[in-house]
Coordinates of C-alpha atoms and ligand atoms in Angstrom, one line a residue:
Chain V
X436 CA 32.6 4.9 -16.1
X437 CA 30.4 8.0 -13.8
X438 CA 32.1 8.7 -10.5
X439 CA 29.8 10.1 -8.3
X440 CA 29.8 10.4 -4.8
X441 CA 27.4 9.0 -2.2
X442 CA 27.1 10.1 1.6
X443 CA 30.7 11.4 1.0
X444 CA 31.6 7.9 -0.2
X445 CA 33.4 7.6 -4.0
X446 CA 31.9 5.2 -6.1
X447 CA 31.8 4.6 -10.0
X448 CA 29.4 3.3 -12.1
X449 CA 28.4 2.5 -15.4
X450 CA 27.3 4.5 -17.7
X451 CA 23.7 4.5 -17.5
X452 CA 23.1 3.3 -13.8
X453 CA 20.6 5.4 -12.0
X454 CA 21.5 6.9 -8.3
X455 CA 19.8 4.2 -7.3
X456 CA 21.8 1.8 -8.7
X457 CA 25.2 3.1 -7.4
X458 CA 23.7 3.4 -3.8
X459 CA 22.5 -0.4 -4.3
X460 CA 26.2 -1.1 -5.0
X461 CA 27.7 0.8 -2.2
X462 CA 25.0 -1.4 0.3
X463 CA 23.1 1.6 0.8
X464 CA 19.4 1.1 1.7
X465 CA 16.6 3.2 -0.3
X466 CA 13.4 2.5 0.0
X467 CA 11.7 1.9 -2.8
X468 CA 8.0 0.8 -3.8
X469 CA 7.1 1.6 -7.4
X470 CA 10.7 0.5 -8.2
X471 CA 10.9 -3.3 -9.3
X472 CA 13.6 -4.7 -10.8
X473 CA 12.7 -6.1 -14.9
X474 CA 10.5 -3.2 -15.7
X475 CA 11.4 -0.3 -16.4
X476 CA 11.7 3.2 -13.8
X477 CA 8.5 5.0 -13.1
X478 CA 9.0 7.1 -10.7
X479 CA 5.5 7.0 -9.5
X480 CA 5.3 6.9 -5.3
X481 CA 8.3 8.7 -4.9
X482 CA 9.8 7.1 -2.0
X483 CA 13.2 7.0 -3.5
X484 CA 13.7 10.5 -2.8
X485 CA 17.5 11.0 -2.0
X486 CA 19.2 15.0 -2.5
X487 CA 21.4 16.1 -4.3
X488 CA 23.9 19.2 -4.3
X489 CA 24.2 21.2 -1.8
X490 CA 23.4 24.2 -0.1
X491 CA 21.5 26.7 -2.3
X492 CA 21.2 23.9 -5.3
X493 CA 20.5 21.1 -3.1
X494 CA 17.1 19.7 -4.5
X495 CA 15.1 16.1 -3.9
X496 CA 15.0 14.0 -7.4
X497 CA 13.6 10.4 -7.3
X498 CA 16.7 7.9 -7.6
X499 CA 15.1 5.3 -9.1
X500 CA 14.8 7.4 -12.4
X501 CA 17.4 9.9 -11.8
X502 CA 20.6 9.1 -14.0
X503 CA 23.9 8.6 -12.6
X504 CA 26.4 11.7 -13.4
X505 CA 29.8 12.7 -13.3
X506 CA 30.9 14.2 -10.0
X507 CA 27.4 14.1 -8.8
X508 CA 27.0 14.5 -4.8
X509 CA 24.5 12.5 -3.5
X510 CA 22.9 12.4 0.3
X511 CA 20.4 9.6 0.8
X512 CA 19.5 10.1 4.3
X513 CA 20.0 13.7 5.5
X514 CA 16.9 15.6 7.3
X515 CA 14.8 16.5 4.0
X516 CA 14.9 13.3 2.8
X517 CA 13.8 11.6 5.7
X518 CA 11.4 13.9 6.7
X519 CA 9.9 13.9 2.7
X520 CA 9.7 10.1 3.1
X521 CA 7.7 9.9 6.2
X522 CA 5.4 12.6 4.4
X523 CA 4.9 10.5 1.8
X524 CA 4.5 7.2 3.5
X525 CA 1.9 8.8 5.8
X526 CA 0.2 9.7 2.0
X527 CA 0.1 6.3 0.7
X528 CA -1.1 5.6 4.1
X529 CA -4.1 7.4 4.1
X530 CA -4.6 6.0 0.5
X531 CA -4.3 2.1 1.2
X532 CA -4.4 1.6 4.6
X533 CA -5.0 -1.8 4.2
X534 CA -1.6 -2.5 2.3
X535 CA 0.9 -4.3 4.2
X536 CA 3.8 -2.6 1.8
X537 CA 2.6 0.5 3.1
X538 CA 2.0 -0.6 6.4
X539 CA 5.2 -2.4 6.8
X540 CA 7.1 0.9 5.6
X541 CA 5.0 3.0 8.0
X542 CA 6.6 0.7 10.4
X543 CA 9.4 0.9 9.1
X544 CA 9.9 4.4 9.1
X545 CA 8.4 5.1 12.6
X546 CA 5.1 6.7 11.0
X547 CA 2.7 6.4 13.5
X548 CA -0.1 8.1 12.9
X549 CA -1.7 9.8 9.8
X550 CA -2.9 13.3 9.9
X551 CA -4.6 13.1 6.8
X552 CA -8.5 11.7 5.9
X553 CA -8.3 8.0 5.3
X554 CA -10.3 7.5 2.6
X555 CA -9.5 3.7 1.8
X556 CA -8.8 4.4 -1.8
X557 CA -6.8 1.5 -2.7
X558 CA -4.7 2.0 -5.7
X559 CA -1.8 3.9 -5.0
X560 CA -1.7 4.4 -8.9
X561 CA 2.1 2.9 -8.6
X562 CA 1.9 1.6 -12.4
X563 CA 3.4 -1.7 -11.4
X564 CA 0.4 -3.6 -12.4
X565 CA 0.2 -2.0 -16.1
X566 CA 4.1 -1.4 -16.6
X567 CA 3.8 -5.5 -15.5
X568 CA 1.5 -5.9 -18.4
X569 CA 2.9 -4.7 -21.1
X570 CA 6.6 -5.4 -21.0
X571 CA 6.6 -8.8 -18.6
X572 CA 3.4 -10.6 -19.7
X573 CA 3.4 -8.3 -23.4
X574 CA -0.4 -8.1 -22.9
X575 CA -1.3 -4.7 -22.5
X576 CA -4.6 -5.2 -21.6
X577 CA -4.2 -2.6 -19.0
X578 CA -3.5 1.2 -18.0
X579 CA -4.3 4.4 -16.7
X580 CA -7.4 6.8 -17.9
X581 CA -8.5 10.1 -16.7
X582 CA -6.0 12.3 -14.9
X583 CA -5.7 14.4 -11.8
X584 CA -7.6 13.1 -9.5
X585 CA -9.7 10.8 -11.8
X586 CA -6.9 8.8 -12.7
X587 CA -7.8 5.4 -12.4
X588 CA -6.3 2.2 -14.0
X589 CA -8.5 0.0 -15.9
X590 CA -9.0 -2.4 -19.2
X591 CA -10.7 -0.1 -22.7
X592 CA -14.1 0.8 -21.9
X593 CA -14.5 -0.5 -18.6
X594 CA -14.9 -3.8 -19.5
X595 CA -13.5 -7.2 -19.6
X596 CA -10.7 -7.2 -21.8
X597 CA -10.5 -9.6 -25.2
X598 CA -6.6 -9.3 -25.0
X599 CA -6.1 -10.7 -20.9
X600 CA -5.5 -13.6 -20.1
X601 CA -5.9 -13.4 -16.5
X602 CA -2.6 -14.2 -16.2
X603 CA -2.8 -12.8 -12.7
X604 CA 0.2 -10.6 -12.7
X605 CA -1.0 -7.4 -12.0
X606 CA -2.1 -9.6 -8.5
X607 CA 1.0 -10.5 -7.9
X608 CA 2.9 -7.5 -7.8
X609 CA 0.2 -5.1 -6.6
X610 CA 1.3 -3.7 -3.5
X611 CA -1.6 -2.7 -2.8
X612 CA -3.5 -6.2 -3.4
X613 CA -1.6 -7.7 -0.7
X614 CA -3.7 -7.2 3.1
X615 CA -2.0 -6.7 6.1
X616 CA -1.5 -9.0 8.5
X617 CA -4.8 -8.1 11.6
X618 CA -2.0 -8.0 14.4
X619 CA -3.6 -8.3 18.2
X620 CA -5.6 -5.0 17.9
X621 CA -8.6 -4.0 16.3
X622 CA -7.6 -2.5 12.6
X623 CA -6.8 1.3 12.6
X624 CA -5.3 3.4 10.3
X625 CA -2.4 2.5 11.3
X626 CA -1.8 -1.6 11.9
X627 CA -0.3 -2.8 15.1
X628 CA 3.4 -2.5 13.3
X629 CA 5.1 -4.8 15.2
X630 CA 7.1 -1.6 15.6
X631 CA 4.9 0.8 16.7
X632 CA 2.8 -0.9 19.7
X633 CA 3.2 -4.4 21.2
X634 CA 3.2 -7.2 18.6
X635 CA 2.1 -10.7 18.9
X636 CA 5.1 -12.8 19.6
X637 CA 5.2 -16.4 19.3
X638 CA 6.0 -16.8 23.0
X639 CA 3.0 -15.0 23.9
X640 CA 0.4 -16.6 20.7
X641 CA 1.7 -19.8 20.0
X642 CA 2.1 -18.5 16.4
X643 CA 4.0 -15.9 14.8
X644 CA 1.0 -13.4 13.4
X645 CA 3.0 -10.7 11.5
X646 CA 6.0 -11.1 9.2
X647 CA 7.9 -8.3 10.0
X648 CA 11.4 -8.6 9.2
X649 CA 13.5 -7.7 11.0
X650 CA 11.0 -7.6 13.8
X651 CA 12.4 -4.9 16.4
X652 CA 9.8 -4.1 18.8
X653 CA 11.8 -5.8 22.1
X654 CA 14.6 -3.7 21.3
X655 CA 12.5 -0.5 20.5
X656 CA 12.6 0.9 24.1
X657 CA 15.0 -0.9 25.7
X658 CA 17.7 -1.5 23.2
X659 CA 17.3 -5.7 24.6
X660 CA 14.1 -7.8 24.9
X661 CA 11.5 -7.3 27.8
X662 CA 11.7 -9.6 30.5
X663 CA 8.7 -10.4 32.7
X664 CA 9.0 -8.4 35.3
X665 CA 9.2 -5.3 32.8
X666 CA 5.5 -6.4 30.9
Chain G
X1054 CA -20.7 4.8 -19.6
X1055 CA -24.3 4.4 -20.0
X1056 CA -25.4 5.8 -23.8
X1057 CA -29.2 6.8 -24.4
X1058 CA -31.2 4.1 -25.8
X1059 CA -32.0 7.1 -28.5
X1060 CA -28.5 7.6 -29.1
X1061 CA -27.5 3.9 -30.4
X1062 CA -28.8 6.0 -33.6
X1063 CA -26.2 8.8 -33.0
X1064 CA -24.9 9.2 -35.9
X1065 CA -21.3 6.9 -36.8
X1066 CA -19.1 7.8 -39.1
X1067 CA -18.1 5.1 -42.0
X1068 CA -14.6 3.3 -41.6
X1069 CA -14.1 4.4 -45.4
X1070 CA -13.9 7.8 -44.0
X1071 CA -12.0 6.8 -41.0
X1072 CA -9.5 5.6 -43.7
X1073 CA -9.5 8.5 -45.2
X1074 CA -8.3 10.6 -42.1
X1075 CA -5.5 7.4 -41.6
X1076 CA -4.4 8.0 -45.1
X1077 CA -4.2 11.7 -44.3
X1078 CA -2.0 11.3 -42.0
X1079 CA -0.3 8.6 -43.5
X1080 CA -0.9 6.0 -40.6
X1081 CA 1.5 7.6 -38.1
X1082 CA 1.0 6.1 -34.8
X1083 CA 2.7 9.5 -33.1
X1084 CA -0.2 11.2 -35.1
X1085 CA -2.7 9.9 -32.8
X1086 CA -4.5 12.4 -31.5
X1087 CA -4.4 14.9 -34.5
X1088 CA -6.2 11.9 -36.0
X1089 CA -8.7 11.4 -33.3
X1090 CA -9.3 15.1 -33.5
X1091 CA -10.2 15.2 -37.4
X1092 CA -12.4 12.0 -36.2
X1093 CA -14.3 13.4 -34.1
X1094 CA -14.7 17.2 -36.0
X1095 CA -16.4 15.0 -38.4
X1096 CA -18.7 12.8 -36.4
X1097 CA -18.6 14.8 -33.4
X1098 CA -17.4 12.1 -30.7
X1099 CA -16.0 9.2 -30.6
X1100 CA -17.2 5.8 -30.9
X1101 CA -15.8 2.4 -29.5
X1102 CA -15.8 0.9 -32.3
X1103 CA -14.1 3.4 -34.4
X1104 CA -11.5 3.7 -31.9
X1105 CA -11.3 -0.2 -31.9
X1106 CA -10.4 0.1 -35.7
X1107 CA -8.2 2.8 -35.0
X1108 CA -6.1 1.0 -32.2
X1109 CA -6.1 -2.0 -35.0
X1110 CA -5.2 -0.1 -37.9
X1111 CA -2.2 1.9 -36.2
X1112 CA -1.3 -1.0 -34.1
X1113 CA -1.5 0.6 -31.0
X1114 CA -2.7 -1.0 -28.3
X1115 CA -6.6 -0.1 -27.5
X1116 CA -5.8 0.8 -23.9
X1117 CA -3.1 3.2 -25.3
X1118 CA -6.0 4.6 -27.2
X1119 CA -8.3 4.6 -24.5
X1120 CA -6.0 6.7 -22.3
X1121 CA -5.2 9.2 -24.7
X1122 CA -9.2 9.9 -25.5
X1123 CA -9.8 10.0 -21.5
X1124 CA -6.4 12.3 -21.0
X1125 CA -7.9 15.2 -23.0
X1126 CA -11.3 16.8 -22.2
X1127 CA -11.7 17.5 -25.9
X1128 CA -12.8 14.3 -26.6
X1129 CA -16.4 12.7 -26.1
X1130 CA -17.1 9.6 -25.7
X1131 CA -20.6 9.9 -26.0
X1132 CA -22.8 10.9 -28.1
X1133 CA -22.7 15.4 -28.5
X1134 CA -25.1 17.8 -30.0
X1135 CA -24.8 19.6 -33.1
X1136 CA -24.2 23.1 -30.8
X1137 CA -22.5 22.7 -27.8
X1138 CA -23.5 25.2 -25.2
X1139 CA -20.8 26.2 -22.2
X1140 CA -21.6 28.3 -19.4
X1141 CA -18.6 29.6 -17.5
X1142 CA -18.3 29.2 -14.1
X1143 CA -16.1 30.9 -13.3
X1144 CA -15.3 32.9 -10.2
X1145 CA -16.5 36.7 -12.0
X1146 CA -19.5 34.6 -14.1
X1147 CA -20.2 32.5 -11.0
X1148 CA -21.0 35.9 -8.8
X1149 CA -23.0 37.6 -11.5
X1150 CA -25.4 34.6 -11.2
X1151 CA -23.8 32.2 -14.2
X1152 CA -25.6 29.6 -11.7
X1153 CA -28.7 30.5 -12.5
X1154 CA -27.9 30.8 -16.2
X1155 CA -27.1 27.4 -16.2
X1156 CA -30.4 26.3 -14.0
X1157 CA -32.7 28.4 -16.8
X1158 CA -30.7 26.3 -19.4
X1159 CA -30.9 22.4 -17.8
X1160 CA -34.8 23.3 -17.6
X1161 CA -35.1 24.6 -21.1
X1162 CA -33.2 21.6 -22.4
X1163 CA -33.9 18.9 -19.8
X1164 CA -30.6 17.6 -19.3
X1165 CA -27.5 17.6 -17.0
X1166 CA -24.5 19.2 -17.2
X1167 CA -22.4 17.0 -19.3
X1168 CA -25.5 15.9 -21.3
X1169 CA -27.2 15.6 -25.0
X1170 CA -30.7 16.5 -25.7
X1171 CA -32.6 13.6 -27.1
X1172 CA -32.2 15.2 -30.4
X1173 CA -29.1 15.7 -30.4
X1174 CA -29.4 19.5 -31.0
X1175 CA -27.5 20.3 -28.0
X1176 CA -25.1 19.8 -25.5
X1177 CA -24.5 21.3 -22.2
X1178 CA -21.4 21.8 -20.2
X1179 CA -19.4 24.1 -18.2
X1180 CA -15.8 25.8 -17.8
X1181 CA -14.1 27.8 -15.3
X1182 CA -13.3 31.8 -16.7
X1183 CA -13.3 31.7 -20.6
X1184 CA -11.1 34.7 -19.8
X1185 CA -13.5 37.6 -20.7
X1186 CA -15.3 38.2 -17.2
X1187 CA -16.8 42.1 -17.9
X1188 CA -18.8 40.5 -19.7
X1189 CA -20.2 37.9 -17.1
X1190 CA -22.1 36.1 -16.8
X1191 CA -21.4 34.0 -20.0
X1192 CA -22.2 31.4 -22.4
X1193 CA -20.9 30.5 -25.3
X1194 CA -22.4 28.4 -28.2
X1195 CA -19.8 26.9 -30.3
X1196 CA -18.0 29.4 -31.2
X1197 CA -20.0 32.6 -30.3
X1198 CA -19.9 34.3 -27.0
X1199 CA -22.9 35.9 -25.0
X1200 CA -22.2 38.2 -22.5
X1201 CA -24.2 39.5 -20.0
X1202 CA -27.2 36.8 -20.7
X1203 CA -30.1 37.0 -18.8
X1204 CA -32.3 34.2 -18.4
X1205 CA -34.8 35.8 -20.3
X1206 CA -33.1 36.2 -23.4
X1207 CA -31.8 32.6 -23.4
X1208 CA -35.0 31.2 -25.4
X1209 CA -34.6 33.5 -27.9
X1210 CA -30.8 32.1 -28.3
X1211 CA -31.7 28.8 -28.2
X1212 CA -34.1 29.2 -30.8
X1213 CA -31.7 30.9 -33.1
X1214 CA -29.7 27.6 -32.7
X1215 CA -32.9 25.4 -33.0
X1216 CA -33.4 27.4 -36.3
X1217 CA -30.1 27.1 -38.2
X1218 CA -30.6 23.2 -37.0
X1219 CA -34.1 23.0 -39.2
X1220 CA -32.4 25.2 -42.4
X1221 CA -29.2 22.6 -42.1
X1222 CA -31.4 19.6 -42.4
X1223 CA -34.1 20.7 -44.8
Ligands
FES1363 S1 10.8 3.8 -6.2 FE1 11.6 5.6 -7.1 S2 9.7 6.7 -7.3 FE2 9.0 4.9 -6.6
FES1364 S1 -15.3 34.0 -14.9 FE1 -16.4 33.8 -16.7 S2 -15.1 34.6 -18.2 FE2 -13.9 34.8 -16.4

């Protein structure tokens, strides 16, 4: 058994667990996107970033890869880390705008704009789709080529792939794959979170349009819901 | 990848041989990419289907394969001349006109950067600082460095090349 501490809290864990892990136990919420349970730690998008130490040796590691050790201090929500997560979301943003992951965390996280060129790249290069492949479906019909900014994921030689069997997995847990939901105004970099601007509510539509759980706009502003005299 | 019609002659080395580079290095799979470098030192680049039989032979899958050839800029997937030519562009080369170097070259050869010369003599590419900039601008071919080329003297270089080509084959 590791005893580490989290946000000043004690906790012990097996041998082997990552920080994320022990904050899972102890309830704490991470955000996590490249992180699934079943295959294994990446430690691709980052967004796990907690810190550890402090002062002079305080330093950001991922917590999804980062292992669990003895008398380890861990903060998972000071300044720097939430700061580095709202850089990073506004990243992927600009990346996949079109993501309702991304989107959703945007929300989220209170991101509300993105300062860098959209450029409606798509693929977040996560590796969920190839780490998906090989050890869940045991196909490895697909992975990454190039690097730096080539880095693309594809089958061997760019074409269709003798060993898939369009099993449709990498589709499933693409985060990227799935589209955001249109929301009530005209698509823009950033959707119409449900907690950034006014969302469709099923009072007002007749049908709830965005999925957003929990959904929080009401209580954004005025800590309770709007009444009508406030719209 | 689109390969030259010409080039579906370019030339492929036997599997025998491919074998013989396997045996070498007694069919380690963490031997990879030593063994795709004595591949392709003897047939120059790297063809699908010898990495097909590769990935098959090591049991490794192709993509793995795949990645590993894309990963390192040593390795061609297409089809590469019997000299390779480089022009640095690099920032010293690039200011003592290395652009223009490499112009006088693309006409002489007619190709593109990253190219092959229907004959396969040559190939052209580029590189940023090869490290010796008083000497810019430069080219190298192979394994020999020119300094301070002119586009004047490159014809006479090229023939040298075009020379040693004809002696090899005859
Ligand atoms: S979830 Fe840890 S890096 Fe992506
Ligand atoms: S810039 Fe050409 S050798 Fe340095």
């Amino acid at each position: 058994m590791l005893e580490l501490s989290i946000n000043g809290i004690d906790v012990q864990v097996e041998e082997g667990s990552t920080i994320l892990d022990a904050a899972r136990f102890l309830g704490i919420d991470i955000p996590t996107l490249c992180h699934v349970e079943g295959l294994t730690p990446y430690g691709a998008c980052r967004l796990c970033v907690v810190e550890i130490n402090k002062g002079e040796q305080a330093r950001l590691v991922s917590s999804c890869t980062y292992p669990a050790e003895h008398g380890l201090q861990v903060w998972t929500h000071t300044r720097r880390v939430v700061e580095a997560r709202k850089m990073l979301i506004e990243l992927l943003l600009a990346m996949c705008p079109s993501s309702k992951t991304v989107q959703d965390l945007a929300s989220a996280h209170n991101v509300q704009k993105v300062r860098f060129k959209v450029d409606y790249s798509d693929c977040i290069l996560c590796g969920l789709c190839v780490r998906m492949c090989n050890e869940q479906m045991d196909a490895r019909a697909i992975g990454f080529i190039n690097r730096g900014k080539d880095r693309r994921i594809t089958t061997p030689f760019d074409v269709k792939s003798d060993i898939c069997r369009t099993c449709g997995a990498c589709m499933y847990i693409c985060p990227a794959c799935e589209l955001r939901c249109q929301g009530p105004h005209p698509p823009g970099d950033v959707c119409g979170g449900c907690l950034n601007v006014e969302p469709v509510c099923l009072e007002e539509e007749e049908q709830k349009m965005c999925f957003m759980d929990p959904c929080g706009w009401c209580y954004k502003e005025t800590g309770r819901r709007k009444t009508e005299k406030e719209k | 990848m689109l390969i030259h019609p010409i080039h579906r002659m370019a030339r492929m080395i036997k599997t025998a041989d491919v074998d013989k580079i396997l045996q070498k290095h007694h069919n380690d799979k963490t031997a990879l990419i030593s063994i795709l470098q004595d591949i392709q030192a003897k047939n120059r680049w790297l063809p699908q289907e010898i990495l097909e039989y590769v990935s098959e032979k090591l049991k490794i899958p192709l993509i793995d394969v795949y990645s590993t050839v894309t990963f390192y800029k040593s390795f061609s997937l297409t089809p590469r001349g019997k000299h390779i030519v480089t022009v640095c562009l690099g920032t010293a080369c690039h200011v003592r006109g290395s652009p223009k170097i490499l112009d006088e070259l693309k006409n002489q050869l007619d190709i593109n950067v990253g190219e092959t010369t229907p004959d396969e003599n040559f190939t052209l590419q580029t590189v940023r600082c090869l490290g010796v900039c008083a000497l810019g601008p430069l080219m190298t071919i192979d394994d020999e460095y020119y300094g301070q080329v002119t586009t004047k003297i490159i014809p006479s270089i090229l023939k040298k090349y075009k020379k040693r080509v004809q002696e090899s084959d005859s």
